[in-house]
Short mmCIF file of C-alpha atoms in Angstrom, two decimals:
data_model
loop_
_atom_site.label_atom_id
_atom_site.label_comp_id
_atom_site.label_asym_id
_atom_site.label_seq_id
_atom_site.Cartn_x
_atom_site.Cartn_y
_atom_site.Cartn_z
CA MET A 1 -4.90 17.62 5.33
CA ARG A 2 -2.34 14.81 5.52
CA HIS A 3 -1.82 12.64 8.59
CA ALA A 4 1.29 10.63 9.36
CA ARG A 5 3.29 8.90 12.07
CA ILE A 6 6.97 9.58 12.55
CA ILE A 7 9.86 9.25 14.95
CA LEU A 8 11.70 12.53 15.57
CA ASP A 9 14.35 13.07 18.25
CA GLY A 10 13.40 9.76 19.82
CA ARG A 11 9.72 10.65 20.06
CA GLU A 12 6.98 8.76 18.24
CA LEU A 13 4.57 11.39 16.97
CA ASP A 14 1.23 11.60 15.22
CA ILE A 15 1.46 14.59 12.90
CA ASP A 16 -0.75 16.68 10.61
CA ILE A 17 0.65 18.33 7.48
CA ASP A 18 -1.12 21.25 5.82
CA ALA A 19 -1.01 22.42 2.20
CA GLN A 20 2.09 24.55 2.93
CA ASP A 21 3.90 21.49 4.38
CA ARG A 22 3.72 22.89 7.90
CA ILE A 23 3.88 20.08 10.44
CA THR A 24 2.03 20.04 13.76
CA THR A 25 1.66 17.24 16.26
CA SER A 26 -1.68 15.92 17.45
CA GLU A 27 -1.08 17.98 20.63
CA GLY A 28 -0.76 21.19 18.59
CA GLU A 29 3.04 21.55 18.71
CA THR A 30 4.56 23.05 15.54
CA LEU A 31 7.65 21.17 14.37
CA ASP A 32 10.54 23.08 12.81
CA VAL A 33 11.56 20.33 10.39
CA SER A 34 11.02 19.75 6.67
CA LEU A 35 9.30 16.70 5.24
CA ASP A 36 12.47 15.57 3.45
CA SER A 37 14.65 15.85 6.54
CA ASP A 38 16.88 12.91 7.42
CA GLN A 39 15.89 13.51 11.04
CA ILE A 40 12.47 11.98 10.34
CA THR A 41 11.87 8.25 10.49
CA TRP A 42 8.56 7.48 8.77
CA LEU A 43 6.25 4.89 10.29
CA PRO A 44 3.28 3.17 8.62
CA PRO A 45 0.55 5.84 8.72
CA VAL A 46 -2.20 3.72 10.35
CA LYS A 47 -1.50 3.65 14.08
CA ASN A 48 -3.64 0.63 14.93
CA PRO A 49 -3.82 -1.52 11.80
CA GLY A 50 -6.92 -3.64 11.47
CA THR A 51 -7.67 -6.08 8.69
CA ILE A 52 -5.66 -5.43 5.53
CA PHE A 53 -7.68 -6.51 2.50
CA ALA A 54 -5.64 -6.91 -0.68
CA LEU A 55 -7.01 -7.27 -4.19
CA GLY A 56 -5.58 -9.61 -6.79
CA LEU A 57 -5.94 -8.93 -10.52
CA ASN A 58 -8.05 -5.80 -10.05
CA TYR A 59 -6.71 -4.26 -13.26
CA ALA A 60 -7.51 -6.12 -16.47
CA ASP A 61 -4.16 -5.21 -18.07
CA HIS A 62 -2.27 -6.71 -15.11
CA ALA A 63 -4.32 -9.91 -15.34
CA THR A 64 -3.41 -10.15 -19.02
CA GLU A 65 0.25 -9.45 -18.20
CA LEU A 66 0.23 -12.48 -15.89
CA ALA A 67 -1.78 -14.64 -18.31
CA PHE A 68 -4.87 -14.78 -16.05
CA GLU A 69 -8.49 -14.07 -16.91
CA PRO A 70 -9.86 -10.88 -15.29
CA PRO A 71 -11.96 -11.89 -12.26
CA LYS A 72 -15.75 -11.90 -12.28
CA GLU A 73 -15.85 -10.91 -8.61
CA PRO A 74 -13.15 -9.48 -6.32
CA LEU A 75 -10.19 -11.75 -5.51
CA VAL A 76 -9.51 -10.75 -1.91
CA PHE A 77 -6.81 -12.03 0.42
CA ILE A 78 -5.78 -10.87 3.89
CA LYS A 79 -2.43 -9.44 4.95
CA HIS A 80 -1.19 -8.75 8.47
CA ALA A 81 0.59 -5.96 10.32
CA ASN A 82 3.97 -7.74 10.22
CA THR A 83 4.16 -6.87 6.52
CA LEU A 84 3.90 -3.11 7.10
CA THR A 85 6.79 -0.70 6.96
CA GLY A 86 7.04 3.03 6.32
CA HIS A 87 8.22 5.52 3.73
CA LYS A 88 12.00 5.55 3.09
CA GLN A 89 12.40 2.27 4.95
CA VAL A 90 13.78 -1.00 3.58
CA SER A 91 12.14 -4.18 2.31
CA TYR A 92 14.09 -7.34 1.62
CA ARG A 93 14.49 -9.78 -1.23
CA PRO A 94 14.44 -13.38 0.05
CA ASP A 95 17.37 -15.65 -0.71
CA ASN A 96 17.31 -18.08 -3.62
CA ILE A 97 14.34 -16.70 -5.52
CA ASP A 98 14.02 -15.79 -9.19
CA TYR A 99 11.39 -13.04 -9.23
CA GLN A 100 10.16 -10.43 -6.75
CA HIS A 101 8.06 -7.57 -8.10
CA TYR A 102 6.50 -4.38 -6.77
CA GLU A 103 2.79 -3.54 -6.90
CA CYS A 104 1.95 0.16 -6.57
CA GLU A 105 -1.57 0.49 -5.16
CA LEU A 106 -4.17 2.93 -3.90
CA VAL A 107 -5.22 2.15 -0.31
CA ALA A 108 -8.54 3.21 1.21
CA VAL A 109 -8.36 3.53 5.01
CA ILE A 110 -11.60 2.86 6.86
CA GLY A 111 -12.54 5.52 9.40
CA LYS A 112 -15.69 4.21 11.07
CA GLN A 113 -17.44 0.93 11.71
CA GLY A 114 -19.93 -0.34 9.21
CA LYS A 115 -21.80 -3.45 8.08
CA ASN A 116 -23.88 -3.91 4.92
CA ILE A 117 -22.80 -0.50 3.63
CA LYS A 118 -24.51 0.72 0.47
CA ARG A 119 -22.34 1.77 -2.44
CA GLU A 120 -23.71 5.30 -2.49
CA GLU A 121 -22.74 5.72 1.18
CA ALA A 122 -19.41 3.90 1.00
CA LEU A 123 -17.08 6.90 0.91
CA ASP A 124 -18.61 8.17 4.17
CA TYR A 125 -16.72 5.29 5.80
CA VAL A 126 -13.33 6.17 4.28
CA ALA A 127 -11.06 8.28 6.50
CA GLY A 128 -8.60 8.84 3.68
CA TYR A 129 -6.22 7.37 1.14
CA THR A 130 -2.59 6.35 1.11
CA VAL A 131 -0.12 4.47 -1.10
CA CYS A 132 1.24 0.96 -0.67
CA ASN A 133 3.71 -1.27 -2.47
CA ASP A 134 2.45 -4.84 -2.15
CA PHE A 135 5.60 -6.79 -3.04
CA ALA A 136 5.07 -10.32 -4.35
CA ILE A 137 7.42 -13.32 -4.54
CA ARG A 138 6.34 -14.89 -7.81
CA ASP A 139 8.35 -18.12 -7.36
CA TYR A 140 5.75 -19.45 -4.92
CA LEU A 141 2.60 -18.19 -6.61
CA GLU A 142 0.32 -21.13 -7.37
CA ASN A 143 -2.24 -18.76 -8.87
CA TYR A 144 -3.84 -15.46 -7.93
CA TYR A 145 -6.74 -17.29 -6.31
CA ARG A 146 -4.32 -18.69 -3.73
CA PRO A 147 -1.63 -16.11 -2.88
CA ASN A 148 0.09 -18.08 -0.13
CA LEU A 149 2.18 -16.99 2.87
CA ARG A 150 5.51 -17.17 1.05
CA VAL A 151 4.22 -14.90 -1.72
CA LYS A 152 2.50 -12.11 0.21
CA SER A 153 2.95 -12.29 3.98
CA ARG A 154 6.66 -11.79 4.68
CA ASP A 155 8.00 -9.11 7.03
CA SER A 156 8.43 -5.65 5.49
CA LEU A 157 6.84 -6.49 2.13
CA LEU A 158 4.00 -3.96 2.43
CA PRO A 159 5.55 -0.49 2.57
CA MET A 160 2.83 2.11 3.11
CA GLY A 161 2.69 5.89 3.32
CA PRO A 162 4.06 8.44 3.64
CA TRP A 163 0.74 9.71 4.97
CA ILE A 164 -3.04 9.43 4.80
CA VAL A 165 -4.77 12.15 2.77
CA ASP A 166 -8.27 13.11 3.89
CA THR A 167 -11.03 11.80 1.63
CA ALA A 168 -12.30 15.34 1.06
CA ASP A 169 -8.93 16.28 -0.48
CA VAL A 170 -9.14 13.51 -3.09
CA PRO A 171 -12.25 14.42 -5.11
CA ASN A 172 -12.12 11.34 -7.36
CA ALA A 173 -10.00 8.44 -6.15
CA ASN A 174 -11.16 6.46 -9.17
CA LYS A 175 -9.29 8.72 -11.60
CA LEU A 176 -5.72 9.08 -10.35
CA ARG A 177 -2.48 8.55 -12.24
CA LEU A 178 -0.30 5.84 -10.71
CA THR A 179 3.41 5.38 -11.49
CA THR A 180 6.33 3.32 -10.27
CA GLU A 181 9.97 4.29 -10.74
CA VAL A 182 12.86 1.88 -10.28
CA ASN A 183 16.21 3.62 -9.84
CA GLY A 184 14.72 6.76 -11.41
CA LYS A 185 13.17 5.06 -14.45
CA ILE A 186 9.37 4.85 -14.85
CA THR A 187 8.42 1.19 -15.22
CA GLN A 188 4.71 1.34 -14.40
CA ASP A 189 2.24 4.00 -15.52
CA GLY A 190 -1.50 3.53 -15.12
CA SER A 191 -4.68 5.01 -13.69
CA THR A 192 -7.07 3.98 -10.96
CA GLN A 193 -9.89 4.51 -13.48
CA ASP A 194 -8.86 1.13 -14.93
CA MET A 195 -9.71 -0.77 -11.74
CA ILE A 196 -12.25 -3.52 -12.37
CA PHE A 197 -13.80 -3.01 -8.92
CA ASP A 198 -13.63 0.52 -7.51
CA VAL A 199 -13.49 1.59 -3.87
CA PRO A 200 -17.26 2.05 -3.29
CA PHE A 201 -17.95 -1.36 -4.84
CA LEU A 202 -15.29 -3.00 -2.66
CA ILE A 203 -16.62 -1.43 0.52
CA GLU A 204 -20.14 -2.60 -0.27
CA TYR A 205 -18.85 -6.08 -1.17
CA LEU A 206 -16.61 -6.53 1.87
CA SER A 207 -19.11 -5.12 4.36
CA LYS A 208 -21.66 -7.72 3.28
CA ILE A 209 -19.20 -10.39 4.41
CA MET A 210 -17.84 -8.84 7.59
CA THR A 211 -17.97 -5.69 9.70
CA LEU A 212 -15.47 -3.03 8.64
CA ASN A 213 -13.71 -1.20 11.46
CA PRO A 214 -11.53 1.91 11.84
CA GLY A 215 -7.99 1.06 10.83
CA ASP A 216 -9.01 -1.55 8.26
CA MET A 217 -7.40 -0.97 4.88
CA ILE A 218 -8.27 -1.94 1.32
CA ALA A 219 -5.31 -2.21 -1.07
CA THR A 220 -6.94 -2.03 -4.47
CA GLY A 221 -4.51 -3.82 -6.80
CA THR A 222 -1.97 -2.74 -9.41
CA PRO A 223 -1.88 -2.16 -13.18
CA HIS A 224 0.53 -3.78 -15.64
CA GLY A 225 4.25 -3.04 -15.74
CA VAL A 226 5.73 -5.15 -12.93
CA ALA A 227 9.47 -5.94 -12.96
CA ASP A 228 11.94 -7.96 -10.92
CA MET A 229 13.65 -6.27 -7.95
CA GLN A 230 17.21 -6.72 -6.70
CA PRO A 231 19.04 -5.63 -3.53
CA GLY A 232 20.22 -2.07 -4.00
CA ASP A 233 17.19 -1.04 -6.07
CA THR A 234 15.13 1.97 -5.00
CA VAL A 235 11.43 1.84 -5.82
CA VAL A 236 9.16 4.90 -5.74
CA CYS A 237 5.40 4.43 -6.00
CA THR A 238 3.44 7.62 -6.72
CA LEU A 239 -0.28 8.30 -6.73
CA GLU A 240 -1.56 11.62 -8.03
CA ALA A 241 -3.05 13.83 -5.29
CA ILE A 242 -1.77 11.50 -2.57
CA GLY A 243 2.02 11.19 -2.56
CA SER A 244 5.16 9.19 -3.27
CA LEU A 245 6.31 6.15 -1.29
CA GLU A 246 10.02 5.27 -1.47
CA THR A 247 11.48 1.87 -0.57
CA ARG A 248 15.02 0.49 -0.84
CA ILE A 249 15.56 -3.23 -1.40
CA VAL A 250 18.14 -5.09 0.71
CA SER A 251 19.18 -8.72 0.96
CA GLU A 252 17.58 -11.08 3.45
CA GLN A 253 20.84 -11.24 5.41
CA ASP A 254 21.12 -7.45 5.58
CA TYR A 255 17.51 -7.16 6.70
CA TYR A 256 17.61 -9.73 9.49
CA GLY A 257 21.22 -9.21 10.64
CA ASP A 258 21.88 -11.36 13.73
CA ASN A 259 18.53 -13.11 13.22
CA TYR A 260 19.45 -14.29 9.73
#
């Protein structure tokens, strides 16, 4: 089953989507609308976002691409809910920068509280998986050990969705094809099997440091193949067995409008 949050006819709804793409609300109402309908506004799929853990350099080929050594232990930084936006929504490119790139990533969504979780029990704490695009502003990157606010914490620069897929429906999250398309051209093509630190390892590692809670998310990093983004570009991040997340890039002025 897939679980999402949408706005339809002015109503904010929690919905479930079955294998035949039938949509029902959490109250049991069947919706007569298709998933690709323009009537749907997609929201970030986690209703009450907790801590968003993000991994740097968790694919060796991406570390090499950026001329960094692969890490010996996870490089984890924290993102906040202001960065989240949904499927088919916009993200912006800041003014006066040289390089903004996408990062297509598998996200594990925590479903129950846990501390000092053992690796072999880790997936019992995962409610499901989704897709994110963890945009980065490379101009301000000192190094991947210090991904500062200007690089990773701007509004709208963590599109996520379209939905959360139940853990039981993703038999092996550590062997999924991952692709990114920019304006219809594949620019990134990798597999989650190339992660240095997989989801069970990360849950064990993080839960030794702090309690994990429902709504926490672990964005697991991206493989090689990043490219610069410009206003007008459409980016589609796809994870096998999970789904495709579409984002359109706009200028900072277009994004903020009267608040620019």
